[in-house]
Amino acid sequence: MFERPRSGERALLVRVGLGQSPSKDELSEFDALARSAGADVLALITGNRRAPDPRLFVGSGKAEEIRSKVKDLGADLVVFDHALSPSQERNLEALLQCRVLDRTGLILDIFAQRARSFEGQLQVELAQLKHLATRLVRGWTHLERQKGGIGLRGPGETQLETDRRLLANRIKTLNARLDKVVTQRETTRRERKRAEIPTVALVGYTNAGKSTLFNRLTGSQAYAANQLFATLDPTVRRLDLPDARFALLADTVGFVRELPHELVAAFRSTLQEAREASVLLHVIDAADSNRAERIAQVNEVLQDVGAGDLPQIEVYNKADLLNEVPRVELDEHGGIRRVWLSAQTGAGTDLLIEAIGRFLGPELVHRHIVLKPEEGRARAKFFAAGAVLAESSLPGGAIDLEVSMPRQAFETLCRSEQIRLEPTDKTCAHSEAFLKSGLPTSWVG
């Protein structure tokens, strides 16, 4: 048993291929994850095994190699790019005489550094505590049972039992707080559904450019950087669409290979935005040589969280790095399949907005409304929206307007101006001719 050091970022990385050698892409992502957590990477040790060793995960020979490297390089920490069992972690720490962290613990540490909102911090702390709860068994010398002696004998509680009780209480408190946050989010979602406001969710592999695209489309200033898990907190902003319509655009947490189950469970309210979206914008790094594998991994996580059957528009970002022309590609049925663009330069983002508008459908309202003489401001707003097809005067100074405009914008304007709509036989059916118009297999800006 040894006293675990409380600090130190000098890290030794270990990645073992199970059944096959670890790929260059896996090693590169592992290195990026460690550096994103702030580790000073000293060396990377790789190996091959048919199956994990029950005691140390790696074989005894590889464990000795790691121990020698730790001693020679003065490492404070050994990070495994695998999920270790609590016993494997303890056995490795006893052998290596330094802290040992697995892939789940590494990603949790990155999330703890990046969470900014109250909800995000609660979610990360909850995931950390649940992960830690399985790793309390005699991991530190201060958890040893209290020793007896004159005046000290009798019923007592071990430090281990105390820590377990404190953890359980804290987890209960966090769950209660998160339930309140989830309730608030559910209320907001119900209001959006009642107002028939569509939601568009950005999903994709971490570092694909989701936050940069989010800022470009909405004019926001959400944090974006060229690093893994740059942003974690759910953000929802208004997205203006053609024909005076709008939708709500939600930025979600980025996915990664072997995303820990603790995080999928903890970020359930964040991922709820993806589950209840009208359409998903699957942001893909077009310049990534392994983009096909990334697409499959994101779709796998979407399936796990219950969003696998939602319609998607694939957004191939960073097209400028491949000298690709910004364009929209359609499938054999004329539906939107993918959009090529550059969120960094803005090239092609107008095509994406147009594609979202086409996908959501311009449900038009075509009808006559009668405005009283004192409702001149409402008349001006209909004209400003370009919705007035004809105007005629009625006895008493009233005005008959024939309007045609998207249903969402029409209902929003009527609510804001408190216009009472009367049933009329002049109401026309909603027009969907826009969707049925002949479209090419692709179009470019």
Coordinates of C-alpha atoms in Angstrom, one line a residue:
M1 CA 0.0 0.0 0.0
F2 CA 1.3 3.5 -0.7
E3 CA 0.1 7.1 -0.3
R4 CA -1.2 8.4 -3.7
P5 CA 0.4 11.7 -4.7
R6 CA -2.1 14.5 -4.9
S7 CA -0.5 16.3 -7.9
G8 CA 1.8 15.8 -10.9
E9 CA 1.1 15.9 -14.6
R10 CA 4.1 14.1 -16.0
A11 CA 2.3 11.2 -17.7
L12 CA 3.2 7.9 -19.3
L13 CA 0.6 6.7 -21.8
V14 CA -0.2 3.0 -22.4
R15 CA -2.3 1.6 -25.3
V16 CA -2.6 -2.1 -25.8
G17 CA -4.1 -3.6 -28.9
L18 CA -6.5 -6.5 -28.2
G19 CA -6.3 -8.9 -31.0
Q20 CA -4.5 -6.5 -33.3
S21 CA -2.0 -3.7 -33.1
P22 CA -3.3 -0.2 -32.1
S23 CA -3.9 2.0 -35.1
K24 CA -2.1 5.2 -35.7
D25 CA -5.4 7.1 -35.4
E26 CA -6.2 5.5 -32.0
L27 CA -2.7 6.5 -30.7
S28 CA -3.1 10.0 -32.1
E29 CA -6.5 10.5 -30.4
F30 CA -5.2 9.1 -27.1
D31 CA -2.3 11.5 -27.2
A32 CA -4.6 14.4 -27.9
L33 CA -6.9 13.4 -25.1
A34 CA -4.0 13.3 -22.6
R35 CA -2.7 16.7 -23.7
S36 CA -6.2 18.2 -23.6
A37 CA -6.3 17.2 -19.9
G38 CA -3.1 19.1 -19.4
A39 CA -0.7 16.1 -19.2
D40 CA 3.0 16.5 -19.9
V41 CA 3.3 13.4 -22.1
L42 CA 6.7 11.7 -21.5
A43 CA 6.3 8.5 -23.6
L44 CA 3.8 6.2 -25.2
I45 CA 4.0 2.5 -24.6
T46 CA 2.2 0.1 -26.9
G47 CA 1.6 -3.6 -26.9
N48 CA -0.5 -6.5 -28.1
R49 CA -2.6 -9.1 -26.2
R50 CA -5.3 -11.5 -27.2
A51 CA -7.3 -10.6 -24.1
P52 CA -6.8 -8.4 -21.0
D53 CA -5.0 -9.9 -18.0
P54 CA -7.5 -10.1 -15.1
R55 CA -5.0 -8.8 -12.6
L56 CA -3.0 -6.1 -14.3
F57 CA -4.8 -5.7 -17.7
V58 CA -1.3 -6.0 -19.3
G59 CA 1.0 -9.0 -18.9
S60 CA 3.6 -9.2 -16.2
G61 CA 6.4 -8.5 -18.7
K62 CA 4.8 -5.4 -20.0
A63 CA 4.0 -4.3 -16.5
E64 CA 7.7 -4.5 -15.6
E65 CA 8.5 -2.5 -18.7
I66 CA 6.1 0.2 -17.6
R67 CA 7.5 0.2 -14.1
S68 CA 11.0 0.7 -15.4
K69 CA 9.9 3.6 -17.6
V70 CA 8.1 5.2 -14.7
K71 CA 11.3 5.1 -12.6
D72 CA 13.6 6.2 -15.4
L73 CA 11.5 9.1 -16.6
G74 CA 10.1 10.2 -13.2
A75 CA 6.5 9.9 -14.2
D76 CA 3.8 11.0 -11.8
L77 CA 1.0 9.3 -13.6
V78 CA 0.3 6.3 -15.9
V79 CA -2.7 6.7 -18.2
F80 CA -4.3 3.6 -19.9
D81 CA -6.4 4.1 -23.0
H82 CA -8.7 1.4 -21.7
A83 CA -11.4 1.0 -19.1
L84 CA -9.7 -0.6 -16.1
S85 CA -11.5 -2.5 -13.3
P86 CA -11.1 -1.1 -9.8
S87 CA -8.9 -4.1 -8.9
Q88 CA -6.7 -3.7 -12.0
E89 CA -6.2 0.0 -11.1
R90 CA -5.2 -0.8 -7.5
N91 CA -2.9 -3.6 -8.5
L92 CA -1.2 -1.4 -11.1
E93 CA -0.8 1.4 -8.6
A94 CA 0.8 -1.0 -6.0
L95 CA 3.2 -2.2 -8.6
L96 CA 4.1 1.1 -10.3
Q97 CA 4.0 3.2 -7.1
C98 CA 2.3 6.1 -8.9
R99 CA -1.2 7.2 -9.8
V100 CA -3.0 5.1 -12.5
L101 CA -5.8 6.6 -14.6
D102 CA -8.0 4.8 -17.2
R103 CA -9.7 6.2 -20.2
T104 CA -12.9 7.0 -18.4
G105 CA -11.1 8.9 -15.6
L106 CA -9.1 10.8 -18.2
I107 CA -12.3 12.0 -20.1
L108 CA -14.0 12.8 -16.8
D109 CA -11.1 15.0 -15.9
I110 CA -11.3 16.9 -19.2
F111 CA -15.0 17.3 -18.7
A112 CA -14.4 18.7 -15.2
Q113 CA -12.1 21.3 -16.6
R114 CA -14.4 22.4 -19.4
A115 CA -17.8 22.4 -17.8
R116 CA -18.9 26.1 -17.3
S117 CA -22.7 26.1 -16.7
F118 CA -24.3 25.0 -13.4
E119 CA -25.9 22.1 -15.1
G120 CA -22.7 21.0 -16.8
Q121 CA -20.8 21.1 -13.5
L122 CA -23.5 19.1 -11.8
Q123 CA -23.4 16.4 -14.5
V124 CA -19.6 16.1 -14.5
E125 CA -19.4 15.9 -10.7
L126 CA -22.1 13.2 -10.6
A127 CA -20.3 11.1 -13.2
Q128 CA -17.0 11.5 -11.3
L129 CA -18.5 10.5 -8.0
K130 CA -20.2 7.4 -9.6
H131 CA -16.9 6.5 -11.1
L132 CA -15.0 7.1 -7.8
A133 CA -17.5 5.1 -5.8
T134 CA -16.2 1.9 -7.4
R135 CA -12.6 2.7 -6.6
L136 CA -12.7 3.4 -2.8
V137 CA -11.7 -0.1 -1.7
R138 CA -8.3 0.4 0.1
G139 CA -6.9 2.7 -2.4
W140 CA -5.3 5.0 0.2
T141 CA -3.6 4.3 3.5
H142 CA -5.9 6.7 5.4
L143 CA -8.8 4.3 4.7
E144 CA -7.4 1.7 7.1
R145 CA -9.7 0.7 10.0
Q146 CA -9.3 2.7 13.2
K147 CA -6.9 0.9 15.6
G148 CA -8.1 -0.1 19.1
G149 CA -6.5 0.9 22.4
I150 CA -7.4 2.0 25.9
G151 CA -10.5 4.3 25.6
L152 CA -10.7 3.7 21.8
R153 CA -12.3 0.3 21.7
G154 CA -16.0 -0.1 20.7
P155 CA -18.2 0.4 17.7
G156 CA -16.6 2.6 15.1
E157 CA -16.8 3.4 11.4
T158 CA -13.9 2.9 9.1
Q159 CA -12.7 5.8 7.0
L160 CA -13.8 3.7 4.0
E161 CA -17.3 3.4 5.3
T162 CA -17.4 7.1 6.0
D163 CA -16.3 8.0 2.5
R164 CA -18.9 5.7 1.0
R165 CA -21.6 7.3 3.1
L166 CA -20.5 10.8 2.2
L167 CA -20.4 9.9 -1.5
A168 CA -23.8 8.4 -1.4
N169 CA -25.2 11.5 0.2
R170 CA -23.5 13.8 -2.3
I171 CA -24.8 11.7 -5.2
K172 CA -28.3 11.9 -3.8
T173 CA -28.0 15.7 -3.6
L174 CA -26.7 16.0 -7.1
N175 CA -29.5 13.9 -8.5
A176 CA -32.1 16.0 -6.8
R177 CA -30.5 19.2 -8.2
L178 CA -30.3 17.7 -11.7
D179 CA -33.9 16.6 -11.5
K180 CA -34.9 20.3 -11.0
V181 CA -32.7 21.4 -14.0
V182 CA -34.2 18.6 -16.1
T183 CA -37.7 19.7 -15.1
Q184 CA -36.9 23.3 -16.2
R185 CA -35.6 22.0 -19.5
E186 CA -38.7 19.9 -20.1
T187 CA -40.9 22.9 -19.4
T188 CA -39.0 24.9 -22.0
R189 CA -39.3 22.1 -24.5
R190 CA -43.0 21.8 -24.0
E191 CA -43.4 25.6 -24.6
R192 CA -41.4 25.2 -27.8
K193 CA -43.6 22.4 -29.0
R194 CA -46.7 24.3 -28.1
A195 CA -45.4 27.2 -30.2
E196 CA -44.5 24.7 -33.0
I197 CA -40.9 26.0 -33.1
P198 CA -38.7 23.3 -34.7
T199 CA -35.4 22.4 -33.1
V200 CA -32.2 21.6 -35.0
A201 CA -29.4 19.8 -33.1
L202 CA -25.7 19.8 -34.0
V203 CA -24.1 16.4 -33.3
G204 CA -20.8 14.9 -34.4
Y205 CA -17.4 13.7 -33.3
T206 CA -15.5 16.0 -31.0
N207 CA -13.3 18.6 -32.8
A208 CA -15.4 18.4 -36.0
G209 CA -16.2 22.1 -35.8
K210 CA -19.7 22.1 -34.2
S211 CA -19.2 25.1 -32.0
T212 CA -17.6 27.1 -34.8
L213 CA -20.5 26.3 -37.1
F214 CA -22.9 27.1 -34.3
N215 CA -21.4 30.6 -33.9
R216 CA -21.4 31.1 -37.6
L217 CA -25.1 30.2 -38.0
T218 CA -26.4 32.1 -35.0
G219 CA -24.0 35.0 -34.6
S220 CA -23.2 33.7 -31.0
Q221 CA -19.9 33.8 -29.2
A222 CA -19.8 30.2 -27.8
Y223 CA -16.3 29.1 -26.9
A224 CA -14.7 27.2 -29.8
A225 CA -11.1 25.9 -30.1
N226 CA -9.1 23.3 -32.0
Q227 CA -9.1 20.8 -29.2
L228 CA -11.1 17.8 -28.0
F229 CA -14.2 18.6 -26.0
A230 CA -13.7 22.3 -26.3
T231 CA -17.3 22.9 -25.1
L232 CA -19.6 20.8 -23.1
D233 CA -22.5 23.0 -22.0
P234 CA -25.8 22.8 -23.9
T235 CA -26.4 26.0 -25.8
V236 CA -29.6 26.9 -27.7
R237 CA -29.9 29.9 -29.9
R238 CA -32.3 31.2 -32.6
L239 CA -31.5 30.3 -36.2
D240 CA -33.1 32.6 -38.8
L241 CA -34.4 30.7 -41.9
P242 CA -35.6 31.9 -45.3
D243 CA -39.2 33.3 -45.7
A244 CA -39.1 35.0 -42.3
R245 CA -39.1 31.7 -40.4
F246 CA -36.8 30.6 -37.6
A247 CA -35.8 27.5 -35.7
L248 CA -33.8 26.8 -32.5
L249 CA -30.3 25.5 -33.0
A250 CA -28.9 23.4 -30.2
D251 CA -25.2 22.6 -29.7
T252 CA -24.5 19.3 -28.0
V253 CA -21.5 17.7 -26.4
G254 CA -19.1 16.1 -28.9
F255 CA -18.8 12.3 -29.1
V256 CA -15.7 10.2 -29.1
R257 CA -14.6 6.6 -29.5
E258 CA -15.6 4.5 -26.5
L259 CA -17.4 7.3 -24.8
P260 CA -17.8 6.3 -21.1
H261 CA -21.3 5.1 -20.2
E262 CA -21.1 7.3 -17.0
L263 CA -21.0 10.3 -19.3
V264 CA -23.8 9.2 -21.5
A265 CA -26.0 8.7 -18.5
A266 CA -24.9 12.0 -16.8
F267 CA -25.5 14.1 -19.8
R268 CA -29.0 12.8 -20.4
S269 CA -30.6 16.3 -20.4
T270 CA -28.0 17.6 -22.8
L271 CA -28.5 14.7 -25.2
Q272 CA -32.3 15.1 -24.8
E273 CA -32.0 18.1 -27.2
A274 CA -30.7 15.7 -29.8
R275 CA -33.4 13.1 -29.1
E276 CA -36.3 15.6 -29.6
A277 CA -34.9 17.6 -32.5
S278 CA -36.7 17.9 -35.8
V279 CA -33.5 17.2 -37.6
L280 CA -29.9 16.5 -36.7
L281 CA -27.0 18.3 -38.4
H282 CA -24.3 15.6 -38.3
V283 CA -21.1 17.7 -38.5
I284 CA -18.2 15.8 -40.1
D285 CA -14.6 16.8 -40.4
A286 CA -14.2 16.4 -44.2
A287 CA -10.4 16.5 -44.0
D288 CA -10.3 13.6 -41.5
S289 CA -8.9 10.5 -43.2
N290 CA -11.0 8.3 -40.9
R291 CA -14.2 10.2 -41.3
A292 CA -16.2 7.0 -42.3
E293 CA -15.2 5.4 -39.0
R294 CA -16.1 8.7 -37.1
I295 CA -19.5 8.8 -38.8
A296 CA -20.2 5.2 -37.7
Q297 CA -19.1 5.9 -34.1
V298 CA -21.4 9.0 -33.9
N299 CA -24.3 7.0 -35.2
E300 CA -23.6 4.3 -32.7
V301 CA -23.8 6.8 -29.8
L302 CA -26.9 8.4 -31.3
Q303 CA -28.5 4.9 -31.3
D304 CA -27.5 4.4 -27.7
V305 CA -29.2 7.7 -26.6
G306 CA -32.4 7.0 -28.6
A307 CA -31.7 9.4 -31.5
G308 CA -30.6 6.9 -34.1
D309 CA -33.8 7.1 -36.1
L310 CA -34.1 10.9 -36.4
P311 CA -33.5 12.4 -39.8
Q312 CA -30.0 13.7 -40.5
I313 CA -28.3 16.2 -42.8
E314 CA -24.6 15.4 -43.1
V315 CA -22.5 18.6 -42.9
Y316 CA -19.1 18.1 -44.3
N317 CA -17.1 20.8 -42.6
K318 CA -13.6 22.1 -43.4
A319 CA -14.2 21.7 -47.1
D320 CA -11.7 24.4 -47.8
L321 CA -8.9 22.2 -46.6
L322 CA -9.7 19.8 -49.5
N323 CA -10.4 22.6 -52.0
E324 CA -14.0 21.3 -52.3
V325 CA -16.6 23.6 -53.7
P326 CA -19.4 24.4 -51.2
R327 CA -22.5 22.6 -52.3
V328 CA -25.7 20.7 -51.4
E329 CA -26.1 17.1 -52.5
L330 CA -29.5 15.4 -52.7
D331 CA -30.4 11.7 -52.6
E332 CA -32.3 9.8 -55.3
H333 CA -35.7 11.0 -53.8
G334 CA -34.7 14.7 -53.9
G335 CA -34.1 14.9 -50.2
I336 CA -31.3 16.8 -48.6
R337 CA -28.4 14.4 -48.1
R338 CA -25.2 16.4 -47.3
V339 CA -23.9 19.9 -47.4
W340 CA -20.2 20.8 -48.0
L341 CA -19.0 24.0 -46.3
S342 CA -16.4 25.7 -44.2
A343 CA -17.5 27.0 -40.8
Q344 CA -14.2 28.8 -40.4
T345 CA -14.5 30.9 -43.6
G346 CA -18.3 30.9 -43.8
A347 CA -18.3 29.5 -47.3
G348 CA -21.4 27.4 -47.9
T349 CA -23.3 28.3 -44.6
D350 CA -26.0 30.1 -46.6
L351 CA -26.5 26.8 -48.5
L352 CA -26.9 25.0 -45.2
I353 CA -29.5 27.5 -44.0
E354 CA -31.4 27.1 -47.2
A355 CA -31.2 23.3 -47.0
I356 CA -32.6 23.4 -43.4
G357 CA -35.4 25.6 -44.6
R358 CA -36.2 23.2 -47.4
F359 CA -36.0 20.2 -45.0
L360 CA -38.3 21.7 -42.4
G361 CA -40.8 22.6 -45.1
P362 CA -42.3 26.1 -45.6
E363 CA -45.8 25.4 -44.3
L364 CA -47.6 28.4 -45.7
V365 CA -50.8 30.0 -44.5
H366 CA -52.8 31.7 -47.3
R367 CA -55.9 33.5 -45.9
H368 CA -57.8 36.8 -45.6
I369 CA -57.7 38.7 -42.3
V370 CA -59.7 41.7 -41.3
L371 CA -57.9 44.5 -39.3
K372 CA -59.6 47.2 -37.4
P373 CA -58.6 50.9 -38.1
E374 CA -56.5 51.0 -34.8
E375 CA -54.5 47.9 -35.9
G376 CA -52.3 49.8 -38.3
R377 CA -49.1 48.5 -36.7
A378 CA -50.1 45.0 -37.5
R379 CA -50.8 46.0 -41.1
A380 CA -47.3 47.5 -41.4
K381 CA -45.7 44.3 -40.1
F382 CA -47.5 42.1 -42.6
F383 CA -46.2 44.4 -45.4
A384 CA -42.7 44.4 -43.9
A385 CA -42.7 40.6 -44.0
G386 CA -43.7 40.7 -47.7
A387 CA -46.8 38.6 -46.9
V388 CA -49.5 40.9 -48.4
L389 CA -51.0 39.7 -51.7
A390 CA -53.9 42.1 -51.9
E391 CA -55.5 44.8 -49.8
S392 CA -59.1 46.2 -49.8
S393 CA -61.0 48.7 -47.7
L394 CA -64.2 47.7 -45.8
P395 CA -67.0 49.8 -44.3
G396 CA -66.1 51.5 -41.1
G397 CA -62.4 51.9 -41.9
A398 CA -61.5 48.2 -41.6
I399 CA -59.0 46.6 -43.9
D400 CA -59.1 43.2 -45.6
L401 CA -55.6 41.8 -46.2
E402 CA -55.0 38.7 -48.3
V403 CA -51.7 37.3 -46.9
S404 CA -49.5 34.3 -47.6
M405 CA -46.6 33.5 -45.3
P406 CA -45.1 30.7 -43.3
R407 CA -47.4 29.4 -40.6
Q408 CA -44.8 29.9 -37.8
A409 CA -44.2 33.5 -38.7
F410 CA -47.9 34.1 -39.2
E411 CA -48.9 32.8 -35.8
T412 CA -46.0 34.6 -34.1
L413 CA -47.1 37.9 -35.6
C414 CA -50.8 37.4 -34.7
R415 CA -49.8 36.6 -31.1
S416 CA -47.6 39.6 -30.8
E417 CA -50.3 42.0 -32.2
Q418 CA -53.1 40.2 -30.4
I419 CA -55.0 39.6 -33.6
R420 CA -58.1 37.5 -33.2
L421 CA -58.6 35.2 -36.1
E422 CA -62.2 34.5 -37.2
P423 CA -63.1 31.4 -39.2
T424 CA -63.6 32.3 -42.9
D425 CA -64.5 30.4 -46.0
K426 CA -61.7 32.3 -47.8
T427 CA -59.0 30.4 -46.0
C428 CA -56.8 28.5 -48.4
A429 CA -55.1 25.2 -47.9
H430 CA -51.4 25.2 -46.9
S431 CA -49.2 25.3 -49.9
E432 CA -46.4 22.7 -50.3
A433 CA -45.7 23.5 -53.9
F434 CA -42.2 24.7 -52.7
L435 CA -41.3 21.2 -51.7
K436 CA -42.7 19.6 -54.8
S437 CA -40.8 21.9 -57.2
G438 CA -38.2 20.1 -59.3
L439 CA -34.8 20.1 -57.7
P440 CA -31.4 19.2 -59.2
T441 CA -29.3 16.4 -57.6
S442 CA -27.1 19.2 -56.2
W443 CA -26.7 22.9 -56.2
V444 CA -23.8 25.2 -55.4
G445 CA -23.5 28.7 -54.1

